[in-house]
PDB file of C-alpha atoms and ligand atoms in Angstrom:
ATOM      1  CA  PRO A   1       1.309  93.703  82.185  1.00  0.00           C
ATOM      2  CA  LYS A   2       4.295  94.633  80.058  1.00  0.00           C
ATOM      3  CA  LEU A   3       7.602  93.225  81.159  1.00  0.00           C
ATOM      4  CA  ASP A   4      10.517  95.565  80.580  1.00  0.00           C
ATOM      5  CA  VAL A   5      13.834  93.770  80.551  1.00  0.00           C
ATOM      6  CA  ARG A   6      17.208  95.370  79.968  1.00  0.00           C
ATOM      7  CA  PHE A   7      19.014  94.071  76.888  1.00  0.00           C
ATOM      8  CA  ASP A   8      21.975  95.377  75.007  1.00  0.00           C
ATOM      9  CA  VAL A   9      19.841  97.385  72.606  1.00  0.00           C
ATOM     10  CA  ALA A  10      22.665  98.081  70.124  1.00  0.00           C
ATOM     11  CA  GLU A  11      23.285  94.333  69.882  1.00  0.00           C
ATOM     12  CA  LEU A  12      19.576  93.734  69.212  1.00  0.00           C
ATOM     13  CA  VAL A  13      19.468  96.534  66.626  1.00  0.00           C
ATOM     14  CA  ARG A  14      22.123  94.746  64.591  1.00  0.00           C
ATOM     15  CA  ARG A  15      19.781  91.778  64.124  1.00  0.00           C
ATOM     16  CA  VAL A  16      17.365  93.933  62.133  1.00  0.00           C
ATOM     17  CA  PRO A  17      18.415  93.941  58.440  1.00  0.00           C
ATOM     18  CA  LEU A  18      16.978  97.424  58.011  1.00  0.00           C
ATOM     19  CA  PHE A  19      19.653  98.733  60.402  1.00  0.00           C
ATOM     20  CA  ALA A  20      22.393  96.130  59.971  1.00  0.00           C
ATOM     21  CA  GLY A  21      24.167  97.902  57.123  1.00  0.00           C
ATOM     22  CA  LEU A  22      24.362 101.256  58.877  1.00  0.00           C
ATOM     23  CA  PRO A  23      27.582 102.639  60.330  1.00  0.00           C
ATOM     24  CA  ALA A  24      28.138 101.906  64.034  1.00  0.00           C
ATOM     25  CA  GLU A  25      27.506 105.533  64.924  1.00  0.00           C
ATOM     26  CA  ARG A  26      24.044 105.490  63.302  1.00  0.00           C
ATOM     27  CA  VAL A  27      23.262 102.177  65.002  1.00  0.00           C
ATOM     28  CA  SER A  28      24.034 103.634  68.419  1.00  0.00           C
ATOM     29  CA  THR A  29      21.959 106.739  67.678  1.00  0.00           C
ATOM     30  CA  ILE A  30      19.015 104.570  66.622  1.00  0.00           C
ATOM     31  CA  ALA A  31      19.585 102.337  69.643  1.00  0.00           C
ATOM     32  CA  THR A  32      18.976 105.314  71.935  1.00  0.00           C
ATOM     33  CA  LEU A  33      15.503 105.720  70.376  1.00  0.00           C
ATOM     34  CA  LEU A  34      14.502 102.070  70.746  1.00  0.00           C
ATOM     35  CA  ARG A  35      13.115 100.501  73.886  1.00  0.00           C
ATOM     36  CA  ALA A  36      13.552  96.777  74.478  1.00  0.00           C
ATOM     37  CA  GLN A  37      10.387  94.905  75.435  1.00  0.00           C
ATOM     38  CA  LEU A  38       9.906  91.223  76.108  1.00  0.00           C
ATOM     39  CA  ALA A  39       6.632  89.758  74.840  1.00  0.00           C
ATOM     40  CA  LEU A  40       5.387  86.581  76.489  1.00  0.00           C
ATOM     41  CA  PRO A  41       4.119  83.555  74.546  1.00  0.00           C
ATOM     42  CA  GLY A  42       0.556  84.196  73.397  1.00  0.00           C
ATOM     43  CA  GLU A  43       0.641  87.869  74.329  1.00  0.00           C
ATOM     44  CA  THR A  44      -1.276  90.197  72.021  1.00  0.00           C
ATOM     45  CA  ILE A  45       1.194  92.985  71.276  1.00  0.00           C
ATOM     46  CA  VAL A  46      -0.926  95.005  68.882  1.00  0.00           C
ATOM     47  CA  ARG A  47      -4.708  94.901  68.797  1.00  0.00           C
ATOM     48  CA  LYS A  48      -6.845  95.585  65.732  1.00  0.00           C
ATOM     49  CA  GLY A  49      -8.828  98.809  66.011  1.00  0.00           C
ATOM     50  CA  GLU A  50      -6.504 100.432  68.522  1.00  0.00           C
ATOM     51  CA  ARG A  51      -4.731 103.680  67.905  1.00  0.00           C
ATOM     52  CA  GLY A  52      -1.119 103.088  66.926  1.00  0.00           C
ATOM     53  CA  ASP A  53       1.532 105.009  68.835  1.00  0.00           C
ATOM     54  CA  ALA A  54       4.610 102.872  68.101  1.00  0.00           C
ATOM     55  CA  MET A  55       6.128 100.361  65.715  1.00  0.00           C
ATOM     56  CA  PHE A  56       8.021  97.193  66.622  1.00  0.00           C
ATOM     57  CA  PHE A  57      11.117  95.387  65.384  1.00  0.00           C
ATOM     58  CA  ILE A  58      11.585  91.711  66.188  1.00  0.00           C
ATOM     59  CA  ALA A  59      15.091  91.204  67.580  1.00  0.00           C
ATOM     60  CA  SER A  60      14.362  87.546  68.295  1.00  0.00           C
ATOM     61  CA  GLY A  61      11.383  85.227  68.225  1.00  0.00           C
ATOM     62  CA  ALA A  62       8.276  85.172  66.066  1.00  0.00           C
ATOM     63  CA  VAL A  63       4.806  86.676  65.957  1.00  0.00           C
ATOM     64  CA  GLU A  64       1.643  85.939  64.019  1.00  0.00           C
ATOM     65  CA  VAL A  65      -0.381  88.635  62.323  1.00  0.00           C
ATOM     66  CA  LEU A  66      -4.101  87.861  62.156  1.00  0.00           C
ATOM     67  CA  VAL A  67      -4.971  89.644  58.919  1.00  0.00           C
ATOM     68  CA  PRO A  68      -8.767  89.836  58.610  1.00  0.00           C
ATOM     69  CA  THR A  69      -8.677  89.228  54.834  1.00  0.00           C
ATOM     70  CA  LEU A  70      -6.375  86.197  54.988  1.00  0.00           C
ATOM     71  CA  ALA A  71      -7.382  82.666  55.986  1.00  0.00           C
ATOM     72  CA  GLU A  72      -4.005  81.923  57.573  1.00  0.00           C
ATOM     73  CA  PRO A  73      -2.076  84.083  60.030  1.00  0.00           C
ATOM     74  CA  VAL A  74       1.082  85.668  58.620  1.00  0.00           C
ATOM     75  CA  LYS A  75       4.208  84.716  60.531  1.00  0.00           C
ATOM     76  CA  LEU A  76       6.935  87.305  61.069  1.00  0.00           C
ATOM     77  CA  GLY A  77      10.309  86.561  62.644  1.00  0.00           C
ATOM     78  CA  THR A  78      13.670  87.936  63.667  1.00  0.00           C
ATOM     79  CA  GLY A  79      14.526  91.086  61.730  1.00  0.00           C
ATOM     80  CA  ASP A  80      10.950  91.781  60.640  1.00  0.00           C
ATOM     81  CA  PHE A  81       8.898  94.720  61.806  1.00  0.00           C
ATOM     82  CA  PHE A  82       5.211  95.435  62.382  1.00  0.00           C
ATOM     83  CA  GLY A  83       2.951  98.239  63.540  1.00  0.00           C
ATOM     84  CA  GLU A  84       4.252 100.570  60.841  1.00  0.00           C
ATOM     85  CA  MET A  85       0.953 100.761  58.944  1.00  0.00           C
ATOM     86  CA  ALA A  86      -0.972 102.737  61.560  1.00  0.00           C
ATOM     87  CA  LEU A  87       1.887 105.221  61.820  1.00  0.00           C
ATOM     88  CA  LEU A  88       2.164 105.703  58.062  1.00  0.00           C
ATOM     89  CA  SER A  89      -1.576 105.833  57.326  1.00  0.00           C
ATOM     90  CA  ARG A  90      -2.609 107.481  60.601  1.00  0.00           C
ATOM     91  CA  GLN A  91      -5.358 104.884  60.762  1.00  0.00           C
ATOM     92  CA  ARG A  92      -6.071 102.335  63.453  1.00  0.00           C
ATOM     93  CA  ARG A  93      -4.271  98.999  63.788  1.00  0.00           C
ATOM     94  CA  ASN A  94      -5.504  96.743  60.995  1.00  0.00           C
ATOM     95  CA  ALA A  95      -4.709  93.372  62.593  1.00  0.00           C
ATOM     96  CA  ASP A  96      -3.955  91.647  65.888  1.00  0.00           C
ATOM     97  CA  VAL A  97      -0.297  90.737  66.317  1.00  0.00           C
ATOM     98  CA  ARG A  98       0.400  87.938  68.786  1.00  0.00           C
ATOM     99  CA  ALA A  99       3.701  86.578  70.133  1.00  0.00           C
ATOM    100  CA  LEU A 100       4.253  82.923  69.192  1.00  0.00           C
ATOM    101  CA  GLY A 101       6.834  82.427  71.932  1.00  0.00           C
ATOM    102  CA  TYR A 102       9.120  84.686  73.947  1.00  0.00           C
ATOM    103  CA  CYS A 103       9.910  87.634  71.708  1.00  0.00           C
ATOM    104  CA  GLN A 104      12.527  90.296  72.135  1.00  0.00           C
ATOM    105  CA  LEU A 105      11.047  93.428  70.616  1.00  0.00           C
ATOM    106  CA  LEU A 106      12.443  96.876  69.953  1.00  0.00           C
ATOM    107  CA  VAL A 107       9.788  99.545  70.300  1.00  0.00           C
ATOM    108  CA  LEU A 108      10.004 102.805  68.377  1.00  0.00           C
ATOM    109  CA  ASP A 109       7.585 105.447  69.632  1.00  0.00           C
ATOM    110  CA  GLU A 110       5.645 107.455  67.059  1.00  0.00           C
ATOM    111  CA  LYS A 111       7.446 110.760  67.641  1.00  0.00           C
ATOM    112  CA  ASP A 112      10.839 109.056  67.246  1.00  0.00           C
ATOM    113  CA  PHE A 113       9.570 107.201  64.163  1.00  0.00           C
ATOM    114  CA  ARG A 114       8.571 110.510  62.547  1.00  0.00           C
ATOM    115  CA  ARG A 115      11.919 112.082  63.440  1.00  0.00           C
ATOM    116  CA  LEU A 116      13.876 109.081  62.166  1.00  0.00           C
ATOM    117  CA  VAL A 117      12.158 108.746  58.786  1.00  0.00           C
ATOM    118  CA  GLN A 118      12.261 112.492  58.261  1.00  0.00           C
ATOM    119  CA  LYS A 119      16.048 112.346  58.529  1.00  0.00           C
ATOM    120  CA  ASP A 120      16.523 109.123  56.549  1.00  0.00           C
ATOM    121  CA  ALA A 121      14.771 108.905  53.168  1.00  0.00           C
ATOM    122  CA  ASP A 122      16.051 105.375  52.484  1.00  0.00           C
ATOM    123  CA  LEU A 123      14.664 104.110  55.757  1.00  0.00           C
ATOM    124  CA  GLN A 124      11.333 105.784  55.035  1.00  0.00           C
ATOM    125  CA  SER A 125      11.002 104.341  51.531  1.00  0.00           C
ATOM    126  CA  HIS A 126      11.933 100.862  52.725  1.00  0.00           C
ATOM    127  CA  ILE A 127       9.290 100.893  55.464  1.00  0.00           C
ATOM    128  CA  GLN A 128       6.758 102.366  53.024  1.00  0.00           C
ATOM    129  CA  ALA A 129       7.454  99.667  50.434  1.00  0.00           C
ATOM    130  CA  VAL A 130       6.898  96.893  52.979  1.00  0.00           C
ATOM    131  CA  ALA A 131       3.653  98.507  54.174  1.00  0.00           C
ATOM    132  CA  GLU A 132       2.512  98.907  50.562  1.00  0.00           C
ATOM    133  CA  ALA A 133       3.059  95.200  49.833  1.00  0.00           C
ATOM    134  CA  ARG A 134       1.190  94.248  53.003  1.00  0.00           C
ATOM    135  CA  ARG A 135      -1.744  96.367  51.896  1.00  0.00           C
ATOM    136  CA  GLN A 136      -2.313  94.074  48.891  1.00  0.00           C
ATOM    137  CA  PRO A 137      -5.182  91.742  49.863  1.00  0.00           C
ATOM    138  CA  THR A 138      -3.402  88.583  48.681  1.00  0.00           C
ATOM    139  CA  GLN A 139       0.051  89.510  49.954  1.00  0.00           C
ATOM    140  CA  SER A 140       1.201  87.645  53.040  1.00  0.00           C
ATOM    141  CA  SER A 141       4.282  89.676  53.972  1.00  0.00           C
TER     142      SER A 141
HETATM  143  P1  CMP B 201      -0.639  98.199  62.038  1.00  0.00           P
HETATM  144  O1  CMP B 201      -1.871  98.354  61.236  1.00  0.00           O
HETATM  145  O2  CMP B 201      -0.087  99.371  62.726  1.00  0.00           O
HETATM  146  O3  CMP B 201      -0.919  97.057  63.150  1.00  0.00           O
HETATM  147  C1  CMP B 201      -1.107  95.731  62.670  1.00  0.00           C
HETATM  148  C2  CMP B 201       0.106  95.332  61.883  1.00  0.00           C
HETATM  149  O4  CMP B 201       0.093  94.053  61.299  1.00  0.00           O
HETATM  150  C3  CMP B 201       0.290  96.266  60.664  1.00  0.00           C
HETATM  151  O5  CMP B 201       0.538  97.570  61.125  1.00  0.00           O
HETATM  152  C4  CMP B 201       1.379  95.546  59.935  1.00  0.00           C
HETATM  153  O6  CMP B 201       2.633  95.789  60.530  1.00  0.00           O
HETATM  154  C5  CMP B 201       0.976  94.086  60.191  1.00  0.00           C
HETATM  155  N1  CMP B 201       0.280  93.552  59.005  1.00  0.00           N
HETATM  156  C6  CMP B 201      -0.936  93.898  58.539  1.00  0.00           C
HETATM  157  N2  CMP B 201      -1.241  93.205  57.417  1.00  0.00           N
HETATM  158  C7  CMP B 201      -0.182  92.419  57.147  1.00  0.00           C
HETATM  159  C8  CMP B 201       0.139  91.472  56.127  1.00  0.00           C
HETATM  160  N3  CMP B 201      -0.713  91.207  55.109  1.00  0.00           N
HETATM  161  N4  CMP B 201       1.344  90.849  56.180  1.00  0.00           N
HETATM  162  C9  CMP B 201       2.196  91.098  57.193  1.00  0.00           C
HETATM  163  N5  CMP B 201       1.952  91.976  58.182  1.00  0.00           N
HETATM  164  C10 CMP B 201       0.792  92.634  58.166  1.00  0.00           C
END
């Protein structure tokens, strides 16, 4: 069961470097698109093979990505994002992503993701560059 907790979303958005440099007005617009979600320790947030309908920003906490081609899980923390690859490639989730402790997440639904990157080329190319690096078999993050 997903636990939905109310946070100050704009405050959480500021913790994500991708958004931190944006003017306050943009931050509050983006904040309206993001949904706060609390992940519990050990919870699998994204499951390999599933259809992806959202991406996630970590406002606090850490997750591990179980990349099938890597011996060690990849750890992502505050300010990082995941779940972007399925949205960009329109393929299924390529790894399990599991919460390492309590995690405050910001969820961006696919339709809002498409709208957002369509309007913001810089945002799109940044997310694409990160996904590209992650696609390299030896790259950990
Ligand atoms: P997606 O395929 O939607 O769901 C699993 C996610 O794990 C993927 O998007 C990326 O966000 C993340 N991921 C996959 N491979 C790596 C990697 N090598 N390093 C970091 N994150 C990854």
